XYZ file of C-alpha atoms in Angstrom:
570
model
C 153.861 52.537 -109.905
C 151.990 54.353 -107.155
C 149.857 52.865 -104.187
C 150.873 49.830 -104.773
C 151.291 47.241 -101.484
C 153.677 44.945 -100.419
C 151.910 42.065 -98.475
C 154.505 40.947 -95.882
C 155.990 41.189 -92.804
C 159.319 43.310 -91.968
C 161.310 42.993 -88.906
C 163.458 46.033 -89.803
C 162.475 48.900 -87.569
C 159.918 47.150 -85.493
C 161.988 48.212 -82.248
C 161.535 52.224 -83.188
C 158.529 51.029 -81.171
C 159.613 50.650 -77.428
C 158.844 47.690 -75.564
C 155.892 49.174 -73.178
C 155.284 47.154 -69.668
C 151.927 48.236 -68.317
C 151.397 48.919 -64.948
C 148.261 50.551 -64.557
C 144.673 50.382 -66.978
C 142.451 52.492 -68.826
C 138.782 53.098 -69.977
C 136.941 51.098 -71.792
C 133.483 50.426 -72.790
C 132.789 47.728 -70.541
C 135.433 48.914 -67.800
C 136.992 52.205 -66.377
C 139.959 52.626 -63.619
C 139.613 55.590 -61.013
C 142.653 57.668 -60.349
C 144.764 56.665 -57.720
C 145.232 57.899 -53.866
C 147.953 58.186 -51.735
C 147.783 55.000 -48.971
C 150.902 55.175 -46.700
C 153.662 54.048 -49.331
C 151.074 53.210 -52.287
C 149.106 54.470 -54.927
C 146.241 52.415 -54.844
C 142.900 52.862 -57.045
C 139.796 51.051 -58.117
C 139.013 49.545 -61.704
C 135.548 48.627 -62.670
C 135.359 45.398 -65.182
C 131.745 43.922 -66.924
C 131.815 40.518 -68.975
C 130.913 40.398 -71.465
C 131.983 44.156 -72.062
C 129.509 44.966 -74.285
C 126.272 44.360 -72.971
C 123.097 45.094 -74.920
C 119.957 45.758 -73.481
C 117.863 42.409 -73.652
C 120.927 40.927 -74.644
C 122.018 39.252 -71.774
C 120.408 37.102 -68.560
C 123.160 38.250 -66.270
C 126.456 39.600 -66.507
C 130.021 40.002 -63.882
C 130.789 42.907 -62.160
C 134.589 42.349 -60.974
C 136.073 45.257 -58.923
C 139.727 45.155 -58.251
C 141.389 47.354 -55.608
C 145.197 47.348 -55.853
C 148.396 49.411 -56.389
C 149.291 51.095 -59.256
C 153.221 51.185 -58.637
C 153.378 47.491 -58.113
C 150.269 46.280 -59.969
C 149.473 43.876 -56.704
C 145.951 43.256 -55.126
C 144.950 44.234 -51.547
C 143.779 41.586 -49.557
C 140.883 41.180 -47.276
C 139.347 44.515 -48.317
C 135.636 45.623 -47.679
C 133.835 47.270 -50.062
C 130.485 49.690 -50.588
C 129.356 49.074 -53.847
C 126.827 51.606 -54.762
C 125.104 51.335 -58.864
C 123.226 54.625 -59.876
C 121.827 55.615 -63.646
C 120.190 59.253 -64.386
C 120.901 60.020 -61.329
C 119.002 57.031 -59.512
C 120.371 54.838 -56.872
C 120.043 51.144 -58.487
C 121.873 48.841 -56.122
C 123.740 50.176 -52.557
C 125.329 47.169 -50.591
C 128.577 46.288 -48.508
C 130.656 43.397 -50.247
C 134.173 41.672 -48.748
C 136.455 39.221 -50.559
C 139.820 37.653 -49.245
C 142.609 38.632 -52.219
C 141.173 42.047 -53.682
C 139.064 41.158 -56.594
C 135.391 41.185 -55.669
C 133.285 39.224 -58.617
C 129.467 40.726 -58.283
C 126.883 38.446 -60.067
C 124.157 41.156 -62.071
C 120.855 39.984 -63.260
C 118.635 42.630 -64.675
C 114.971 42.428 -63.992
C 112.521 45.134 -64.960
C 108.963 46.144 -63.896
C 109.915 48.108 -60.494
C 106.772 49.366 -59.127
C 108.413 50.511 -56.127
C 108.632 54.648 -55.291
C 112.507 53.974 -55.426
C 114.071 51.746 -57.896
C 116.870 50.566 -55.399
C 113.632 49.171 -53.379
C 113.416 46.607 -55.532
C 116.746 45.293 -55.948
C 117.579 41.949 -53.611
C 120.959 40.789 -52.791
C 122.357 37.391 -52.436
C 125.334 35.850 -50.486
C 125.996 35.587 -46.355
C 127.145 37.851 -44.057
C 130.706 37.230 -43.532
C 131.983 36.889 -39.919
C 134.737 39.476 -40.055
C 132.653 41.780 -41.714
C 129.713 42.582 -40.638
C 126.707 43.418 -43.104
C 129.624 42.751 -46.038
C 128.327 39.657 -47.944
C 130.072 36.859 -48.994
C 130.301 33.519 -50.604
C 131.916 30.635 -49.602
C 133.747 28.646 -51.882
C 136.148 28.622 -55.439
C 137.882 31.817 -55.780
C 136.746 33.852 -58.868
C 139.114 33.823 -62.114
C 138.590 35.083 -65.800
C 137.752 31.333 -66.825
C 135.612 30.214 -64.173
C 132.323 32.510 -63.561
C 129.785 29.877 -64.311
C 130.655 27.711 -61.097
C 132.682 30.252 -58.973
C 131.315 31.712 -55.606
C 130.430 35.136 -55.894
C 127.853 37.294 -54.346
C 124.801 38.374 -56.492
C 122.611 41.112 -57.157
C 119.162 40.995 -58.813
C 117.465 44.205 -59.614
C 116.495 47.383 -62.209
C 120.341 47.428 -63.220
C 121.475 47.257 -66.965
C 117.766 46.940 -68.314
C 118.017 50.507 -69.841
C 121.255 51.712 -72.004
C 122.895 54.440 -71.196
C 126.256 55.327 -68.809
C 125.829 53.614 -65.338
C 128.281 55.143 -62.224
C 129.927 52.506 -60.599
C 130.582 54.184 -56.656
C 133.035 52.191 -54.531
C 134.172 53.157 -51.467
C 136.634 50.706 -48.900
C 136.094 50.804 -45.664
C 138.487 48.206 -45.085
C 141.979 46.485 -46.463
C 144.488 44.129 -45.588
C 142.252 43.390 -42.174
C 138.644 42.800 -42.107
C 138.863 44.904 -38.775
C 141.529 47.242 -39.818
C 138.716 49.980 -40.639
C 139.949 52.530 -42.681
C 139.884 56.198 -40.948
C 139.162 57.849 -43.817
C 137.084 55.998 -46.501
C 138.872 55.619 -49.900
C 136.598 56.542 -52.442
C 136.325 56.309 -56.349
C 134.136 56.854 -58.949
C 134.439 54.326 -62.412
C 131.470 54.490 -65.273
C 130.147 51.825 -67.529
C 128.410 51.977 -70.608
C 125.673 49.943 -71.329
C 124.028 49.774 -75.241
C 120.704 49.811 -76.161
C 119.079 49.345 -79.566
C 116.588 51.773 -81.143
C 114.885 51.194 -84.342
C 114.025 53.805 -86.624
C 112.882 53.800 -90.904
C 113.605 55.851 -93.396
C 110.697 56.215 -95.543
C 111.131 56.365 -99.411
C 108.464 56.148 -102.520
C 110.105 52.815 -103.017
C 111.517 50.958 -100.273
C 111.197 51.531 -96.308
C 115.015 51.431 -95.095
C 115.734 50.288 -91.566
C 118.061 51.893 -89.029
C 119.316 50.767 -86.098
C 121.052 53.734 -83.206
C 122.839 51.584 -81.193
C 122.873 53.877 -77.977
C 125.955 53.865 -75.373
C 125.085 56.622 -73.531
C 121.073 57.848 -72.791
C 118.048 57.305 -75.192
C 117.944 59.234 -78.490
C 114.802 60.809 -79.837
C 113.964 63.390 -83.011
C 115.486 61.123 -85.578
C 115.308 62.408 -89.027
C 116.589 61.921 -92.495
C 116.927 64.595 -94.454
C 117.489 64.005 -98.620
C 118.842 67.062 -100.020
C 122.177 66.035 -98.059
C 120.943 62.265 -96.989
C 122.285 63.164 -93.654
C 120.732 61.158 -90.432
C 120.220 63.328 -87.201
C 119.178 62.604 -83.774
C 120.140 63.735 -80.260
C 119.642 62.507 -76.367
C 120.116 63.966 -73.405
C 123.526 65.108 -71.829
C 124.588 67.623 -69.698
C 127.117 70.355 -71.137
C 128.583 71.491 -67.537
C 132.338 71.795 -67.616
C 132.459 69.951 -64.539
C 130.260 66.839 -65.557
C 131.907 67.005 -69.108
C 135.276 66.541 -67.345
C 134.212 63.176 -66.081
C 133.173 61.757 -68.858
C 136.081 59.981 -71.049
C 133.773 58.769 -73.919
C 130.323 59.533 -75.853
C 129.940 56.347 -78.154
C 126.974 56.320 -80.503
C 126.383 53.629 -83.336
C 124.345 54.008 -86.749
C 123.762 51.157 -88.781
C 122.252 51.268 -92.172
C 122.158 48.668 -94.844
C 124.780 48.373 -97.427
C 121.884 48.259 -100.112
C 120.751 52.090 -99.437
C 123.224 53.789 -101.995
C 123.920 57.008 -99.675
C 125.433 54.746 -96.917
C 126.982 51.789 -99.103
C 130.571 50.122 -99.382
C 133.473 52.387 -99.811
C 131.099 55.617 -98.206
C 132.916 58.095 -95.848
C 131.041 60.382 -93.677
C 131.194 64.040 -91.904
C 129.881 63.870 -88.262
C 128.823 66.758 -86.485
C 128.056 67.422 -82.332
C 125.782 70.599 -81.860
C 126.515 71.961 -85.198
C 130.363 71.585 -84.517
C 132.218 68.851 -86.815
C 133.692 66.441 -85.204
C 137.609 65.283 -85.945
C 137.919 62.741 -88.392
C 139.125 60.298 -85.737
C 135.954 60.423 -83.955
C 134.042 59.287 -86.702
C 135.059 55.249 -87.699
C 133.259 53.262 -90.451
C 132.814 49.409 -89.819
C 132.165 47.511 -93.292
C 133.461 44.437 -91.964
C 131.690 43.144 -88.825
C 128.342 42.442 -91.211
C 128.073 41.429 -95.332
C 124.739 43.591 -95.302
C 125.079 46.645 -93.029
C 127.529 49.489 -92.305
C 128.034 50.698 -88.920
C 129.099 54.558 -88.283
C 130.617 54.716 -84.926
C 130.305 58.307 -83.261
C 133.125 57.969 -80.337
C 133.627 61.447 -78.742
C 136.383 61.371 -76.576
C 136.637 63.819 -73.423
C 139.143 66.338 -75.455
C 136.695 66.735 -78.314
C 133.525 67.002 -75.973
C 135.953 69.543 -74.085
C 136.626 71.315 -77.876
C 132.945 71.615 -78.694
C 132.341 73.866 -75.687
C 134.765 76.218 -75.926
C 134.117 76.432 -79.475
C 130.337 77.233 -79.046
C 131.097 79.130 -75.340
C 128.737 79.738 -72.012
C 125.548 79.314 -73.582
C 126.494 75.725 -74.201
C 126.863 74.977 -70.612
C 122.860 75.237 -70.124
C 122.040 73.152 -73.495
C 120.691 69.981 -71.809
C 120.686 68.049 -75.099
C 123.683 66.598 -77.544
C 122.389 66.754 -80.904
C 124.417 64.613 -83.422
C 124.059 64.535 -87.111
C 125.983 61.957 -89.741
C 126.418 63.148 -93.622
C 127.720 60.599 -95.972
C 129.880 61.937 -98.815
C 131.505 60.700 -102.111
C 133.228 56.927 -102.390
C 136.894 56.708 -102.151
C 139.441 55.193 -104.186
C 139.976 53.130 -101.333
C 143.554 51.097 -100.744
C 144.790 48.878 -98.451
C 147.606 46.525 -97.047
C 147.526 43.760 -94.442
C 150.148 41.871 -92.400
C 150.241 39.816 -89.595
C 151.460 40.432 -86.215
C 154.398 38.092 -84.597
C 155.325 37.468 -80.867
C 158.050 40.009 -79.516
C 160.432 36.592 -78.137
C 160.338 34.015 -81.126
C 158.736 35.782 -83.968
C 156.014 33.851 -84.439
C 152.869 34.448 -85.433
C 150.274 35.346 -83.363
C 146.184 35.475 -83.924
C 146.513 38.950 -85.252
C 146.142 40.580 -88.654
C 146.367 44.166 -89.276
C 144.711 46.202 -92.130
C 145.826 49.627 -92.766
C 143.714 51.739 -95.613
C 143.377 55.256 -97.422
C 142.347 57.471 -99.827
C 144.289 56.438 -103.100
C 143.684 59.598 -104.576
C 146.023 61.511 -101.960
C 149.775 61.166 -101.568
C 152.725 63.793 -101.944
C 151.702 66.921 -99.789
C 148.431 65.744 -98.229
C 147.467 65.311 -94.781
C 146.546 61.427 -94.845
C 143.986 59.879 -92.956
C 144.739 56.591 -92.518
C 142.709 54.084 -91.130
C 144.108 51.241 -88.612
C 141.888 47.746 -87.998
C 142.969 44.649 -85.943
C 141.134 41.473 -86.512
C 141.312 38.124 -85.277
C 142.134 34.649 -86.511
C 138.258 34.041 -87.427
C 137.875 37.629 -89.441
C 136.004 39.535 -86.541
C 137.861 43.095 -85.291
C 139.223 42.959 -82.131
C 137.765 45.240 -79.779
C 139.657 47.228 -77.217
C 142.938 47.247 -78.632
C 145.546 49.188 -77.120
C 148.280 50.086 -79.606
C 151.334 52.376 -80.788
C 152.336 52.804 -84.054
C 155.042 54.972 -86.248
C 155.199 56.194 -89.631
C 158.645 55.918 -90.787
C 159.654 56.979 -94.464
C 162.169 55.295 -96.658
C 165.252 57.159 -95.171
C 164.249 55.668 -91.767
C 163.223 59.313 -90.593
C 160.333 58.650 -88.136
C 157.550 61.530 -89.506
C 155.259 60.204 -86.678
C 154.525 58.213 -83.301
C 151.653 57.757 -81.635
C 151.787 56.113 -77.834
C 148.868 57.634 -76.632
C 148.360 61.041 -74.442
C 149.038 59.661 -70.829
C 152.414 58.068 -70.326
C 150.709 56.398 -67.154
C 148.112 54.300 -69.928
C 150.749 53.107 -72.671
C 148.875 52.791 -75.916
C 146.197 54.032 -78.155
C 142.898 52.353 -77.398
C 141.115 50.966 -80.686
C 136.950 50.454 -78.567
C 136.065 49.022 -82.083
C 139.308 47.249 -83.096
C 139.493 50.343 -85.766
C 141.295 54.259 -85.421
C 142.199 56.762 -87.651
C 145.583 58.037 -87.509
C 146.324 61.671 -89.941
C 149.770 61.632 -91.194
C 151.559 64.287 -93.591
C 153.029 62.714 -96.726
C 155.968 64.876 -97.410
C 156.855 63.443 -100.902
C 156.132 60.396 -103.261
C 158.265 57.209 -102.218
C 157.357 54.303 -100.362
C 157.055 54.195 -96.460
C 156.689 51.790 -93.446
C 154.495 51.429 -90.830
C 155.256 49.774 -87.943
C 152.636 48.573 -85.079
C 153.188 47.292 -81.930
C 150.068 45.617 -80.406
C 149.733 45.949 -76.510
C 147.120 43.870 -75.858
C 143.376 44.127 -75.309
C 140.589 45.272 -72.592
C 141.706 46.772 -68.982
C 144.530 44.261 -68.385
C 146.142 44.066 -71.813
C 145.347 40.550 -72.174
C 148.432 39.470 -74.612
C 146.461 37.107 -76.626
C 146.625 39.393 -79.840
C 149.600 41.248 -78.966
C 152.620 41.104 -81.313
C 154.618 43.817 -83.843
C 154.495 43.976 -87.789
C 155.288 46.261 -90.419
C 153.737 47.121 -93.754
C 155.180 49.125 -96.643
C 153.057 51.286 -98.413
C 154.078 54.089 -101.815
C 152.674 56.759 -102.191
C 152.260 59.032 -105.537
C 151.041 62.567 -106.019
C 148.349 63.509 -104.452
C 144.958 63.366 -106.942
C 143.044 64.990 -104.709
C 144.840 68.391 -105.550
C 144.615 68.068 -109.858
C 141.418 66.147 -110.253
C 138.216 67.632 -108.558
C 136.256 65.378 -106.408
C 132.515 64.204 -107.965
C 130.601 66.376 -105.473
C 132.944 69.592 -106.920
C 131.901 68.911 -110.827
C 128.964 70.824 -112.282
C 126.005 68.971 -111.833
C 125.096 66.775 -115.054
C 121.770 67.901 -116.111
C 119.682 64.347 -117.087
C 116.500 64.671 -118.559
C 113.333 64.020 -116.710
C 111.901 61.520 -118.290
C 115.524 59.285 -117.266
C 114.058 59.946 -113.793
C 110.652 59.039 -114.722
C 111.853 55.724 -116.137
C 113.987 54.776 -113.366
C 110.984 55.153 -111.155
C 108.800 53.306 -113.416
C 111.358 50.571 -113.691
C 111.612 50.515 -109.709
C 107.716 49.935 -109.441
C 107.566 47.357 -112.227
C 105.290 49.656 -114.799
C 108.077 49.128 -117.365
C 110.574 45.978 -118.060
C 114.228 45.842 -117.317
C 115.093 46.456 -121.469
C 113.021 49.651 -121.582
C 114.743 50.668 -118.722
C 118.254 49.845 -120.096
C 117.692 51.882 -123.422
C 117.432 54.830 -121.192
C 120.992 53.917 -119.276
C 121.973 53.539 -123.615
C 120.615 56.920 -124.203
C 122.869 58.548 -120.984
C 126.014 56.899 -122.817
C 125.247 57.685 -126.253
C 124.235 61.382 -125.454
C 127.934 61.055 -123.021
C 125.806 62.168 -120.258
C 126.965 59.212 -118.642
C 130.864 58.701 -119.524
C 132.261 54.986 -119.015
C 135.834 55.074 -119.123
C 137.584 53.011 -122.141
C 137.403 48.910 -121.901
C 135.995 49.039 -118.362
C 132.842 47.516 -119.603
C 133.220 44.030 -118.014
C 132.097 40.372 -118.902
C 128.415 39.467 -118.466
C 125.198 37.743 -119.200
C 123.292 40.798 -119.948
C 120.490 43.089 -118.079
C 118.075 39.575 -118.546
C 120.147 39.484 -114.970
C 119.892 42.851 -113.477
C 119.926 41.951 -109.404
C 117.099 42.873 -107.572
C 118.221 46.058 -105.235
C 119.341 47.800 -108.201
C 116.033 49.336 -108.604
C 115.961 49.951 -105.313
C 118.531 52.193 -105.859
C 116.715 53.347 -108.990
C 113.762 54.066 -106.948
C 115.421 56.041 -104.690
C 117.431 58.340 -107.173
C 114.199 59.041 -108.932
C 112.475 60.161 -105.494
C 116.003 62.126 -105.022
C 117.056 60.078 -102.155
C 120.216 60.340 -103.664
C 122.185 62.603 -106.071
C 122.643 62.160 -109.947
C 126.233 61.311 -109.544
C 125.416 58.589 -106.794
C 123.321 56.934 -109.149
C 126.174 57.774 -112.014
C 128.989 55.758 -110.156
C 126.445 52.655 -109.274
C 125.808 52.143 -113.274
C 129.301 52.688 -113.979
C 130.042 50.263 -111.178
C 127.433 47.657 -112.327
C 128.506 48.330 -116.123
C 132.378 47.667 -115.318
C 131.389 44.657 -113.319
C 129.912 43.192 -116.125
C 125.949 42.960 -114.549
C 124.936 45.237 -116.622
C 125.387 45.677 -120.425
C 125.287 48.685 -122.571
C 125.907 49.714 -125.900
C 128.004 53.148 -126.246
């Protein structure tokens, strides 16, 4: 019996995973770290920390800007330290303004406000909080020092201005001027640089004979523009602004992009995997992660571009990249996939017990023995949502306890893989059939590795031979020719001119004719087409239009047929 899962948890082999102690951060969405600099016997840097992380344009009446200097060897705050916070976007100063607090972590107070009609946008930004006496011009508030649980009533300085009310990456400039002493001025300024992204929503349709189809870009990095949708390959393209200069590129750790589209348009529905590309280069499968879980109604195609493949795609396409000042970014959805899955839970590294976190590993069940496996890794919590920002390491271990794989991340400074999304992709080689284990450690989440989700599990999977080699995939079969007039029924049927039987003894006349093969006793139970849901023709509509291919519209019969929602005779 192949691909078959066992559902539980194994403590054998969990500690192939080493026990990881973090003493310095990473990026993140809503957070970067700078790199460290030399300070007499210390290695001290600056990390950069919004809550909520993921802001949203509109989304939010204010948000916390914390800013902790400390050192990286001992993980321990400076005290007393003086900061110059500057905020620019595009380019733009936003925000420029001398800050001091007593034990290292500064907590900022942002609340956007649009409508600058000044020549400068940093002319309109105002700044709240008193001049402390140690410090001069470096504002400060008196009063409950500043912790993860308490930024409704602590006392933090604020800032009101044009910051966070458009998306895009924001540059977070910091530079002390003073540590340990309020008066022990620094000779030479320390200075880092830490970046933020910030989303913003666009709306955009897709235009059909039968049904207008909304999508959502969900933008991390600078305002897209030229969306299309193209049907001969239903591929969505777009592209914003970015610059391709070695130098800027190597300061940039992520591009993250998100396209949502509802689970109703066939071309982008459950079980859907996609091909992205970045200025006609294709992207690694990593960089591309489909979300099916965080909404019943819409899928969301993440586009995260890490440094290294933003680094890949110029040297693939050379010097006359360098000059292109646009990223252009295109999504094509391909076949479904005989998807499988396990889950297990995560337990606590001292008692064993279980902790908030389950773990979902899937794949391709059409490839095993001899395929390179892309297998897909999501953490969720105790209420079903994924958990963003997990850092990670996993191993793929095969049933002689030969490790074929481990993955602890590329800097051995930042332990862990980080999953933005709460979901990676992780390519492992499948030597032979048998079954295997995979064991995951969980790190913890966001800049700090908060431990609240952090735990180890195991999950056996078997693999069989690999499908994929013997059996062609849909999109490699000739194209089934179906008469015209199917077409013109479907699209009939979609706009109400004929009734749900007339269009049903067309669907009888693909399986008589075996134009449309249903494999043996998968007809399920039902109540007949009397019952035929709604979006069906939608997708009906949209096949006849050619919004999507014959075999798309072959697989959603056969699906509704084996379901039972939809009866045929043969």
């Amino acid at each position: 019996m192949h691909n078959k899962f066992a559902f539980f948890i194994t403590i054998i082999g969990i500690f192939t995973i080493p026990a990881l102690i973090p003493d310095v951060f990473g990026h993140g969405l809503g957070g970067d770290q700078a790199p460290a600099i030399s300070f007499g016997d210390m290695e001290v840097t600056v990390s950069t920390q919004l809550s909520p992380s993921d802001i949203t344009v509109g989304e939010v009446d204010n948000a916390n800007m914390q800013i902790r200097f400390f050192d990286t060897v001992t993980d321990t705050n400076l005290d007393k330290v003086t900061y110059r916070v500057e905020v620019w976007h595009s380019g733009e100063l936003l925000a420029r303004n001398l800050f001091y607090d007593l034990d290292g972590r500064l907590d900022v107070k942002l609340t956007p406000k649009a409508d600058c009609n000044k020549e400068s946008l940093h002319q309109c930004t105002v700044y709240y909080g008193s001049e402390h006496i140690s410090a001069p011009g470096a504002l400060f508030v008196q009063g409950t020092a500043c912790t993860d649980d308490n930024l409704d009533s602590c006392a933090r300085p604020g800032i009101t201005g044009p910051i966070f009310v458009e998306g895009g990456l924001y540059q977070i400039r910091v530079d002390i001027e003073a540590a340990t002493s309020p008066k022990s001025v620094l000779a030479n300024l320390l200075s880092y640089d830490t970046f933020v992204s910030i989303a913003q929503d666009q709306d955009f349709m897709i235009q059909t004979a039968n049904a207008d189809i909304p999508v959502t870009v969900k933008t991390y990095y600078d305002q897209v523009d030229n969306f299309k949708f193209d049907q001969s390959d239903n591929s969505i393209s777009f592209d914003m602004p970015f610059d391709w200069n070695p130098k800027y590129v190597d300061l940039v750790q992520v591009v993250h992009e998100e396209v949502r589209v509802p689970k109703t348009f066939a071309p982008y529905g459950e079980g859907k995997q996609f091909k992205g590309y970045v200025n006609g280069i294709e992207v690694d499968q990593r960089a591309l992660l489909n979300d099916p879980y965080s909404y019943d109604d819409t899928n969301i195609v993440h586009f995260l571009i890490t440094n290294q493949e933003l680094q890949r795609i110029n040297e693939t396409l050379g010097e006359s990249n360098y000059i292109n000042p646009k990223m252009d970014l295109k999504l094509v959805p391909l076949s479904g996939v005989q998807k499988q899955s396990t889950e297990f839970y995560l337990v606590d590294t001292t008692n064993y017990e279980r902790v908030p976190t389950t773990v979902n590993i899937s794949w391709d069940g059409s490839l095993g023995a001899g395929d390179e496996i892309p297998f897909e890794i999501a953490f969720f919590d105790e209420n079903r949502d994924l958990i963003r920002d997990m850092r990670y390491v996993v191993s793929f271990i095969d049933q002689n306890d030969t490790v074929l794989e481990k993955f602890m991340g590329d800097n051995p400074q930042i332990p862990g893989i980080i999953a933005s999304e709460g979901i990676d992709v992780k390519k492992i080689y499948a030597p032979s059939q048998g079954v295997y284990r995979i064991d995951v450690r969980a790190l913890g989440t966001g800049l700090s590795y908060d431990e609240t989700y952090a735990g180890i599990g195991s999950g056996i999977i078997e693999l069989g031979p690999s499908l994929g080699k013997t059996q062609p995939t849909p999109e490699a079969q000739p194209p089934t020719a179906i008469p015209a007039w199917i077409k013109n029924n479907a699209g009939w049927w979609a706009t109400e001119q004929i009734d749900d039987d007339s269009f049903v003894q067309g669907i009888q006349y693909l399986v008589k004719e075996n134009i449309l093969k249903i494999p043996p006793t998968s007809q399920g139970l039902g109540t007949g087409s009397n019952e035929i849901p709604a979006w069906i023709k939608n997708n009906a509509g949209w096949w006849a239009d050619g919004a999507i291919d014959d075999n798309s519209f072959i697989q959603g019969i056969q699906y509704l047929i084996k379901e039972g929602i939809m009866k045929v005779q043969s």
